Amino acid sequence: MKYVMLIMSVCFLATAAVAQQGNNDRDALQNHIHTALENNPGLKAASRSAEAARLEAPQFGRLSDPMLEVEYDVWSRENMDRLELMLMQRVPWFGTLGANRRYFDRLADAEDSAVLQVRNELIRDVKLSWYSMHEAYHHIMVLEQNVELLGQVERQILIRLETGRASQVDLIRLEIERDELMNNIENYRDQLQSEKARFNALLNREIYAEVALFHDLTLMEFSAERDITENPAVTEIEQQQEAAEINVERARLNSRPDFNVGVGFMNRDFGIWDPDRFNAVMVRVEVGLPFSRTRYRAEQEQARIQSRLRNDIRNETVNRLNAQASATKREIETSRRAISLYRDQLIPSLNHALDLSLENYGTGRATFEEIIQLYRQILTLEMNLNEAETAYNRAVSELEFLYGSHIIHRN
């Protein structure tokens, strides 16, 4: 039985050695995030949409193209040709062009905030997928190691069967336990492959591309809380509200007259292209009179409603984000307590109890059922510890996303 305890000690030491590889999981995750930011088509599409929105202001914040009118008499009773040239320029009411530029600039700023939101969502999704893969991979490693341990226990049972100190029932129970472990391993492998496909899709890679994973996981910490209003989603709504307020001014300016201003030349003779023969210079001013007051009042009221609507949406978004942040903080604290409980208390205590049971089993003072029960509890706690660690990191990533902040690593 000392041989069995030695084998189990070696296995646990091997597990700890593999766990030290987790120091590299942080760098690997950062590299994957960088790849996603460079290659993700959704982020590229959002960036191009923002670039297109930025080009709206130059289109609507400038004077329209001038109009050239040319009038020439093809036939006249006076037997004289008449040529008239008139260059016209539409000029809106004072301040209209500036309001247009400010309006479309605010909309473009909102598009930039939307890009930042898509970027933050991508980073969060990459992290969540990474942690899900780690959880499945860790469970597979733990289950495989415990299958090896069952093999060592099986050899001891066979030795005891030869001396009549064990029963065939012990061997059958062990085989059932091993079959259950193998089935769980296959289930987690399927889960891991599905999550790898999702992860590779975020990085815009082939879904079957290999992903190097690590046994252990670096726990993250939220560096500092910030105002929830710094979330890009809130910033986007605020910029849309600013645009709506500017649109109120645009609607007011649209109810003012606009002008067509022009200068022209007229000639009555055959020397139509001789500058010295032009016998008239004309100035033309046309005024557009906005008689439909109902229409313009409706435009202004609609713009005011849009502004109030954006303010209501902003307040609802801030309240929702604050509620989500509060719930996420509770999840972090719950996971932190679970990690401390499993790592510092339950698992060490059960390992000690298992060591004692193995010694007693060798002398006939413990039953096989007791060993299997302790073994199952340790297996469950090891997996629960891993699930608590991944849940902790998921919650930190979600909180980082809600605040639009950064995370630091805990050694």
Short mmCIF file of C-alpha atoms in Angstrom, two decimals:
data_model
loop_
_atom_site.label_atom_id
_atom_site.label_comp_id
_atom_site.label_asym_id
_atom_site.label_seq_id
_atom_site.Cartn_x
_atom_site.Cartn_y
_atom_site.Cartn_z
CA MET A 1 0.00 0.00 0.00
CA LYS A 2 2.98 2.32 0.46
CA TYR A 3 3.57 1.80 -3.25
CA VAL A 4 0.07 3.14 -4.00
CA MET A 5 0.62 6.20 -1.84
CA LEU A 6 3.94 6.89 -3.55
CA ILE A 7 2.31 6.68 -6.99
CA MET A 8 -0.45 9.08 -5.93
CA SER A 9 2.07 11.54 -4.50
CA VAL A 10 4.02 11.48 -7.74
CA CYS A 11 0.82 12.14 -9.69
CA PHE A 12 -0.11 15.12 -7.53
CA LEU A 13 3.40 16.55 -7.90
CA ALA A 14 3.14 16.13 -11.65
CA THR A 15 -0.13 18.02 -11.57
CA ALA A 16 1.52 20.88 -9.70
CA ALA A 17 4.39 20.94 -12.20
CA VAL A 18 2.00 21.17 -15.11
CA ALA A 19 0.11 23.91 -13.30
CA GLN A 20 3.23 26.09 -13.36
CA GLN A 21 2.79 26.29 -17.12
CA GLY A 22 -0.16 28.56 -16.37
CA ASN A 23 2.28 31.49 -16.01
CA ASN A 24 2.27 31.62 -19.80
CA ASP A 25 -1.48 31.61 -20.28
CA ARG A 26 -1.61 35.37 -19.71
CA ASP A 27 0.81 36.11 -22.57
CA ALA A 28 -0.92 33.61 -24.85
CA LEU A 29 -4.30 35.24 -24.20
CA GLN A 30 -2.92 38.71 -24.93
CA ASN A 31 -1.49 37.45 -28.23
CA HIS A 32 -4.86 35.98 -29.19
CA ILE A 33 -6.60 39.25 -28.34
CA HIS A 34 -4.13 41.14 -30.54
CA THR A 35 -4.84 38.71 -33.39
CA ALA A 36 -8.59 39.15 -32.98
CA LEU A 37 -8.29 42.95 -33.02
CA GLU A 38 -6.35 42.74 -36.28
CA ASN A 39 -8.43 40.14 -38.10
CA ASN A 40 -12.01 40.09 -36.78
CA PRO A 41 -14.32 41.02 -39.69
CA GLY A 42 -17.03 42.43 -37.41
CA LEU A 43 -14.59 44.97 -35.95
CA LYS A 44 -13.34 45.83 -39.43
CA ALA A 45 -16.91 46.42 -40.62
CA ALA A 46 -17.63 48.72 -37.66
CA SER A 47 -14.43 50.68 -38.35
CA ARG A 48 -15.33 51.15 -42.00
CA SER A 49 -18.81 52.30 -41.03
CA ALA A 50 -17.24 54.94 -38.78
CA GLU A 51 -14.91 56.04 -41.58
CA ALA A 52 -17.88 56.47 -43.90
CA ALA A 53 -19.79 58.47 -41.26
CA ARG A 54 -16.83 60.81 -40.85
CA LEU A 55 -17.21 61.80 -44.52
CA GLU A 56 -20.76 63.10 -44.04
CA ALA A 57 -19.75 66.49 -42.61
CA PRO A 58 -17.75 67.60 -45.69
CA GLN A 59 -20.75 66.77 -47.87
CA PHE A 60 -23.42 68.67 -45.93
CA GLY A 61 -21.33 71.41 -44.32
CA ARG A 62 -20.42 73.17 -47.57
CA LEU A 63 -22.22 75.31 -50.10
CA SER A 64 -23.88 73.41 -52.90
CA ASP A 65 -22.45 73.59 -56.41
CA PRO A 66 -23.24 76.81 -58.31
CA MET A 67 -25.60 76.77 -61.29
CA LEU A 68 -24.75 78.27 -64.67
CA GLU A 69 -27.69 79.41 -66.80
CA VAL A 70 -27.16 80.01 -70.53
CA GLU A 71 -29.91 81.57 -72.64
CA TYR A 72 -29.53 82.18 -76.38
CA ASP A 73 -32.14 83.31 -78.92
CA VAL A 74 -32.18 80.90 -81.84
CA TRP A 75 -34.62 83.07 -83.81
CA SER A 76 -35.83 86.62 -83.20
CA ARG A 77 -38.08 89.03 -85.15
CA GLU A 78 -35.56 91.79 -84.45
CA ASN A 79 -33.01 89.81 -86.41
CA MET A 80 -30.55 90.09 -83.53
CA ASP A 81 -29.02 87.37 -81.41
CA ARG A 82 -29.29 87.57 -77.63
CA LEU A 83 -27.00 85.74 -75.23
CA GLU A 84 -27.50 85.73 -71.51
CA LEU A 85 -25.12 84.12 -68.98
CA MET A 86 -26.10 83.81 -65.33
CA LEU A 87 -24.09 82.16 -62.52
CA MET A 88 -26.25 81.32 -59.48
CA GLN A 89 -25.30 80.13 -55.98
CA ARG A 90 -27.73 78.90 -53.36
CA VAL A 91 -26.92 80.30 -49.91
CA PRO A 92 -28.76 78.95 -46.84
CA TRP A 93 -29.62 81.03 -43.81
CA PHE A 94 -26.71 82.21 -41.67
CA GLY A 95 -25.34 79.45 -39.42
CA THR A 96 -26.98 76.57 -41.29
CA LEU A 97 -23.76 75.18 -42.73
CA GLY A 98 -21.98 75.30 -39.37
CA ALA A 99 -24.90 73.51 -37.70
CA ASN A 100 -24.78 70.83 -40.39
CA ARG A 101 -21.07 70.26 -39.81
CA ARG A 102 -21.51 70.01 -36.04
CA TYR A 103 -24.45 67.63 -36.44
CA PHE A 104 -22.64 65.16 -38.67
CA ASP A 105 -19.45 65.46 -36.64
CA ARG A 106 -21.39 64.36 -33.52
CA LEU A 107 -22.90 61.46 -35.42
CA ALA A 108 -19.41 60.45 -36.56
CA ASP A 109 -18.20 60.66 -32.95
CA ALA A 110 -21.05 58.34 -31.98
CA GLU A 111 -19.92 55.89 -34.67
CA ASP A 112 -16.39 55.99 -33.22
CA SER A 113 -17.81 55.15 -29.80
CA ALA A 114 -19.74 52.28 -31.38
CA VAL A 115 -16.46 50.96 -32.81
CA LEU A 116 -14.91 51.10 -29.34
CA GLN A 117 -17.90 49.20 -27.96
CA VAL A 118 -17.53 46.50 -30.63
CA ARG A 119 -13.82 46.32 -29.82
CA ASN A 120 -14.49 45.88 -26.10
CA GLU A 121 -17.13 43.24 -26.81
CA LEU A 122 -14.64 41.36 -28.97
CA ILE A 123 -11.99 41.43 -26.24
CA ARG A 124 -14.53 40.22 -23.69
CA ASP A 125 -15.78 37.43 -25.96
CA VAL A 126 -12.23 36.24 -26.66
CA LYS A 127 -11.52 36.09 -22.93
CA LEU A 128 -14.76 34.30 -22.10
CA SER A 129 -14.14 31.73 -24.83
CA TRP A 130 -10.55 31.27 -23.62
CA TYR A 131 -11.71 30.60 -20.07
CA SER A 132 -14.37 28.15 -21.27
CA MET A 133 -11.73 26.23 -23.22
CA HIS A 134 -9.47 26.21 -20.19
CA GLU A 135 -12.25 24.86 -18.00
CA ALA A 136 -12.97 21.95 -20.34
CA TYR A 137 -9.25 21.28 -20.86
CA HIS A 138 -8.57 21.31 -17.13
CA HIS A 139 -11.44 18.91 -16.46
CA ILE A 140 -10.06 16.53 -19.09
CA MET A 141 -6.60 16.65 -17.49
CA VAL A 142 -7.99 15.99 -14.00
CA LEU A 143 -10.15 13.11 -15.21
CA GLU A 144 -7.28 11.52 -17.16
CA GLN A 145 -5.00 11.74 -14.14
CA ASN A 146 -7.64 10.09 -12.00
CA VAL A 147 -8.04 7.31 -14.58
CA GLU A 148 -4.32 6.64 -14.14
CA LEU A 149 -4.77 6.58 -10.37
CA LEU A 150 -7.59 4.06 -10.73
CA GLY A 151 -5.20 1.89 -12.69
CA GLN A 152 -2.79 1.89 -9.76
CA VAL A 153 -5.61 1.04 -7.35
CA GLU A 154 -6.73 -1.75 -9.67
CA ARG A 155 -3.31 -3.40 -9.50
CA GLN A 156 -3.44 -3.33 -5.70
CA ILE A 157 -6.91 -4.90 -5.75
CA LEU A 158 -5.64 -7.70 -7.98
CA ILE A 159 -2.82 -8.35 -5.52
CA ARG A 160 -5.28 -8.46 -2.62
CA LEU A 161 -7.57 -10.80 -4.58
CA GLU A 162 -4.74 -13.33 -4.79
CA THR A 163 -4.41 -13.31 -1.02
CA GLY A 164 -8.15 -13.28 -0.41
CA ARG A 165 -8.18 -9.85 1.21
CA ALA A 166 -10.39 -8.25 -1.47
CA SER A 167 -13.53 -9.23 -3.32
CA GLN A 168 -14.44 -9.29 -6.99
CA VAL A 169 -17.05 -6.64 -6.24
CA ASP A 170 -14.27 -4.11 -5.53
CA LEU A 171 -12.85 -4.70 -9.00
CA ILE A 172 -16.25 -4.37 -10.68
CA ARG A 173 -16.94 -1.10 -8.88
CA LEU A 174 -13.59 0.24 -9.96
CA GLU A 175 -14.31 -0.65 -13.58
CA ILE A 176 -17.68 1.15 -13.37
CA GLU A 177 -15.95 4.19 -11.93
CA ARG A 178 -13.40 4.18 -14.74
CA ASP A 179 -16.09 3.84 -17.42
CA GLU A 180 -17.90 6.87 -16.01
CA LEU A 181 -14.67 8.85 -16.07
CA MET A 182 -13.97 7.92 -19.69
CA ASN A 183 -17.48 8.95 -20.72
CA ASN A 184 -17.07 12.31 -18.98
CA ILE A 185 -13.72 12.80 -20.71
CA GLU A 186 -15.32 12.33 -24.13
CA ASN A 187 -18.09 14.77 -23.23
CA TYR A 188 -15.58 17.42 -22.23
CA ARG A 189 -13.56 16.80 -25.39
CA ASP A 190 -16.67 17.49 -27.48
CA GLN A 191 -17.29 20.64 -25.46
CA LEU A 192 -13.68 21.72 -25.96
CA GLN A 193 -13.85 21.27 -29.73
CA SER A 194 -17.03 23.32 -29.95
CA GLU A 195 -15.49 26.12 -27.92
CA LYS A 196 -12.32 26.03 -30.03
CA ALA A 197 -14.41 26.55 -33.16
CA ARG A 198 -16.07 29.60 -31.58
CA PHE A 199 -12.70 30.93 -30.41
CA ASN A 200 -11.13 30.55 -33.85
CA ALA A 201 -14.12 32.28 -35.44
CA LEU A 202 -13.49 35.31 -33.23
CA LEU A 203 -9.89 35.36 -34.45
CA ASN A 204 -11.05 34.87 -38.07
CA ARG A 205 -9.10 31.61 -38.37
CA GLU A 206 -9.96 28.15 -39.57
CA ILE A 207 -12.35 26.63 -37.06
CA TYR A 208 -10.17 23.55 -36.70
CA ALA A 209 -6.97 25.52 -36.03
CA GLU A 210 -5.14 24.21 -32.99
CA VAL A 211 -5.16 26.30 -29.79
CA ALA A 212 -2.43 25.76 -27.20
CA LEU A 213 -3.95 25.57 -23.72
CA PHE A 214 -2.53 25.47 -20.21
CA HIS A 215 -3.39 23.42 -17.16
CA ASP A 216 -3.52 26.30 -14.72
CA LEU A 217 -5.13 29.72 -14.99
CA THR A 218 -3.86 33.13 -13.94
CA LEU A 219 -6.41 34.89 -11.76
CA MET A 220 -7.19 38.43 -12.82
CA GLU A 221 -8.04 41.51 -10.79
CA PHE A 222 -10.02 44.57 -11.72
CA SER A 223 -7.52 47.43 -11.52
CA ALA A 224 -9.78 50.35 -10.63
CA GLU A 225 -13.42 51.28 -10.82
CA ARG A 226 -14.41 54.16 -13.03
CA ASP A 227 -17.63 55.99 -13.69
CA ILE A 228 -20.03 53.69 -15.50
CA THR A 229 -20.80 56.60 -17.84
CA GLU A 230 -17.37 56.05 -19.42
CA ASN A 231 -18.74 52.89 -21.01
CA PRO A 232 -18.64 53.43 -24.81
CA ALA A 233 -22.32 52.52 -25.09
CA VAL A 234 -23.20 55.44 -22.80
CA THR A 235 -20.78 57.74 -24.61
CA GLU A 236 -22.37 56.81 -27.93
CA ILE A 237 -25.85 57.70 -26.66
CA GLU A 238 -24.59 60.99 -25.20
CA GLN A 239 -23.07 61.93 -28.54
CA GLN A 240 -26.29 61.00 -30.30
CA GLN A 241 -28.13 63.23 -27.83
CA GLU A 242 -25.76 66.10 -28.62
CA ALA A 243 -26.45 65.53 -32.31
CA ALA A 244 -30.19 65.60 -31.59
CA GLU A 245 -29.83 68.91 -29.76
CA ILE A 246 -27.92 70.34 -32.72
CA ASN A 247 -30.67 68.99 -34.95
CA VAL A 248 -33.15 71.18 -33.06
CA GLU A 249 -31.09 74.18 -34.14
CA ARG A 250 -30.92 72.84 -37.69
CA ALA A 251 -34.70 72.52 -37.78
CA ARG A 252 -35.02 76.12 -36.57
CA LEU A 253 -32.60 77.35 -39.24
CA ASN A 254 -34.44 75.39 -41.92
CA SER A 255 -37.50 77.51 -41.17
CA ARG A 256 -35.59 80.63 -42.19
CA PRO A 257 -35.43 81.96 -45.77
CA ASP A 258 -32.67 80.84 -48.11
CA PHE A 259 -31.24 82.74 -51.05
CA ASN A 260 -30.12 82.27 -54.61
CA VAL A 261 -27.55 84.92 -55.51
CA GLY A 262 -26.29 85.34 -59.05
CA VAL A 263 -24.46 87.59 -61.47
CA GLY A 264 -24.98 87.59 -65.23
CA PHE A 265 -24.09 89.20 -68.53
CA MET A 266 -26.28 89.87 -71.55
CA ASN A 267 -25.38 90.74 -75.14
CA ARG A 268 -27.59 91.70 -78.08
CA ASP A 269 -25.54 91.42 -81.25
CA PHE A 270 -23.67 88.92 -83.35
CA GLY A 271 -20.39 89.45 -81.57
CA ILE A 272 -21.55 87.44 -78.72
CA TRP A 273 -18.10 86.44 -77.46
CA ASP A 274 -16.62 89.92 -77.62
CA PRO A 275 -16.33 91.25 -74.06
CA ASP A 276 -16.53 94.80 -75.33
CA ARG A 277 -19.92 94.10 -76.85
CA PHE A 278 -21.67 93.00 -73.61
CA ASN A 279 -24.30 95.64 -73.06
CA ALA A 280 -25.80 94.51 -69.74
CA VAL A 281 -24.57 93.24 -66.37
CA MET A 282 -27.23 91.77 -64.09
CA VAL A 283 -27.41 90.81 -60.43
CA ARG A 284 -30.13 88.41 -59.35
CA VAL A 285 -31.30 87.60 -55.85
CA GLU A 286 -33.97 84.99 -55.19
CA VAL A 287 -35.46 84.43 -51.74
CA GLY A 288 -37.11 81.18 -50.70
CA LEU A 289 -39.98 81.98 -48.34
CA PRO A 290 -40.88 79.21 -45.86
CA PHE A 291 -44.64 79.63 -45.77
CA SER A 292 -45.43 76.12 -44.44
CA ARG A 293 -45.02 76.94 -40.75
CA THR A 294 -46.77 73.77 -39.65
CA ARG A 295 -44.14 71.66 -41.36
CA TYR A 296 -41.22 73.52 -39.78
CA ARG A 297 -42.78 73.52 -36.32
CA ALA A 298 -43.27 69.76 -36.66
CA GLU A 299 -39.60 69.34 -37.63
CA GLN A 300 -38.46 71.29 -34.57
CA GLU A 301 -40.75 69.40 -32.21
CA GLN A 302 -39.63 66.08 -33.68
CA ALA A 303 -35.98 67.06 -33.07
CA ARG A 304 -36.78 67.99 -29.45
CA ILE A 305 -38.52 64.66 -28.90
CA GLN A 306 -35.50 62.83 -30.33
CA SER A 307 -33.26 64.70 -27.89
CA ARG A 308 -35.46 63.77 -24.91
CA LEU A 309 -35.63 60.19 -26.18
CA ARG A 310 -31.83 59.91 -26.24
CA ASN A 311 -31.68 61.27 -22.70
CA ASP A 312 -34.17 58.63 -21.51
CA ILE A 313 -32.22 55.88 -23.30
CA ARG A 314 -29.01 57.11 -21.69
CA ASN A 315 -30.52 57.02 -18.19
CA GLU A 316 -31.94 53.54 -18.78
CA THR A 317 -28.57 52.32 -20.06
CA VAL A 318 -26.69 53.75 -17.07
CA ASN A 319 -29.15 52.14 -14.64
CA ARG A 320 -28.88 48.79 -16.40
CA LEU A 321 -25.07 48.90 -16.47
CA ASN A 322 -24.92 49.83 -12.78
CA ALA A 323 -27.19 46.91 -11.92
CA GLN A 324 -25.09 44.53 -14.01
CA ALA A 325 -21.89 45.83 -12.43
CA SER A 326 -23.30 45.34 -8.94
CA ALA A 327 -24.36 41.76 -9.73
CA THR A 328 -20.98 41.04 -11.32
CA LYS A 329 -19.15 42.28 -8.23
CA ARG A 330 -21.18 39.85 -6.15
CA GLU A 331 -20.19 37.05 -8.53
CA ILE A 332 -16.53 37.99 -8.09
CA GLU A 333 -16.80 37.87 -4.31
CA THR A 334 -18.70 34.56 -4.42
CA SER A 335 -16.05 33.01 -6.67
CA ARG A 336 -13.26 34.41 -4.52
CA ARG A 337 -14.71 32.77 -1.39
CA ALA A 338 -15.20 29.48 -3.23
CA ILE A 339 -11.59 29.49 -4.45
CA SER A 340 -10.30 30.10 -0.94
CA LEU A 341 -12.56 27.39 0.50
CA TYR A 342 -11.60 24.72 -2.03
CA ARG A 343 -7.89 25.53 -2.25
CA ASP A 344 -7.07 26.25 1.38
CA GLN A 345 -9.48 24.03 3.32
CA LEU A 346 -11.51 21.32 1.63
CA ILE A 347 -9.04 19.83 -0.85
CA PRO A 348 -6.10 19.65 1.63
CA SER A 349 -8.37 18.11 4.26
CA LEU A 350 -9.73 15.47 1.88
CA ASN A 351 -6.24 14.64 0.60
CA HIS A 352 -5.14 14.02 4.17
CA ALA A 353 -8.22 11.89 4.79
CA LEU A 354 -7.49 9.89 1.64
CA ASP A 355 -3.92 9.25 2.76
CA LEU A 356 -5.17 7.91 6.09
CA SER A 357 -7.78 5.73 4.40
CA LEU A 358 -5.19 4.22 2.09
CA GLU A 359 -3.01 3.30 5.06
CA ASN A 360 -6.00 1.79 6.85
CA TYR A 361 -7.05 -0.07 3.70
CA GLY A 362 -3.65 -1.73 3.60
CA THR A 363 -4.19 -3.03 7.11
CA GLY A 364 -7.86 -3.91 6.59
CA ARG A 365 -9.22 -1.10 8.76
CA ALA A 366 -10.86 0.79 5.86
CA THR A 367 -13.22 -0.37 3.15
CA PHE A 368 -12.95 0.15 -0.56
CA GLU A 369 -16.19 2.15 -0.47
CA GLU A 370 -14.57 4.70 1.83
CA ILE A 371 -11.65 5.16 -0.54
CA ILE A 372 -13.90 5.54 -3.59
CA GLN A 373 -16.10 8.04 -1.74
CA LEU A 374 -13.11 10.18 -0.77
CA TYR A 375 -11.71 9.87 -4.25
CA ARG A 376 -14.98 11.09 -5.77
CA GLN A 377 -15.12 14.03 -3.38
CA ILE A 378 -11.58 15.11 -4.23
CA LEU A 379 -12.31 14.80 -7.93
CA THR A 380 -15.44 16.91 -7.54
CA LEU A 381 -13.64 19.56 -5.50
CA GLU A 382 -10.75 19.81 -7.97
CA MET A 383 -13.21 20.45 -10.77
CA ASN A 384 -15.23 22.83 -8.59
CA LEU A 385 -12.06 24.78 -7.86
CA ASN A 386 -11.35 25.12 -11.56
CA GLU A 387 -14.92 26.19 -12.24
CA ALA A 388 -14.69 28.80 -9.48
CA GLU A 389 -11.45 30.16 -10.97
CA THR A 390 -12.90 30.42 -14.47
CA ALA A 391 -16.12 31.95 -13.09
CA TYR A 392 -13.98 34.50 -11.25
CA ASN A 393 -12.09 35.45 -14.41
CA ARG A 394 -15.30 35.59 -16.45
CA ALA A 395 -16.82 37.98 -13.93
CA VAL A 396 -13.71 40.18 -13.92
CA SER A 397 -13.77 40.28 -17.73
CA GLU A 398 -17.44 41.24 -17.67
CA LEU A 399 -16.78 43.98 -15.11
CA GLU A 400 -13.90 45.25 -17.22
CA PHE A 401 -16.27 45.42 -20.18
CA LEU A 402 -18.96 47.24 -18.20
CA TYR A 403 -16.55 49.92 -17.00
CA GLY A 404 -14.48 50.04 -20.18
CA SER A 405 -11.39 49.68 -18.00
CA HIS A 406 -8.29 47.49 -18.00
CA ILE A 407 -7.22 44.55 -15.87
CA ILE A 408 -3.99 43.71 -14.09
CA HIS A 409 -2.61 40.29 -13.35
CA ARG A 410 -2.23 38.75 -9.92
CA ASN A 411 0.85 36.65 -9.31
#
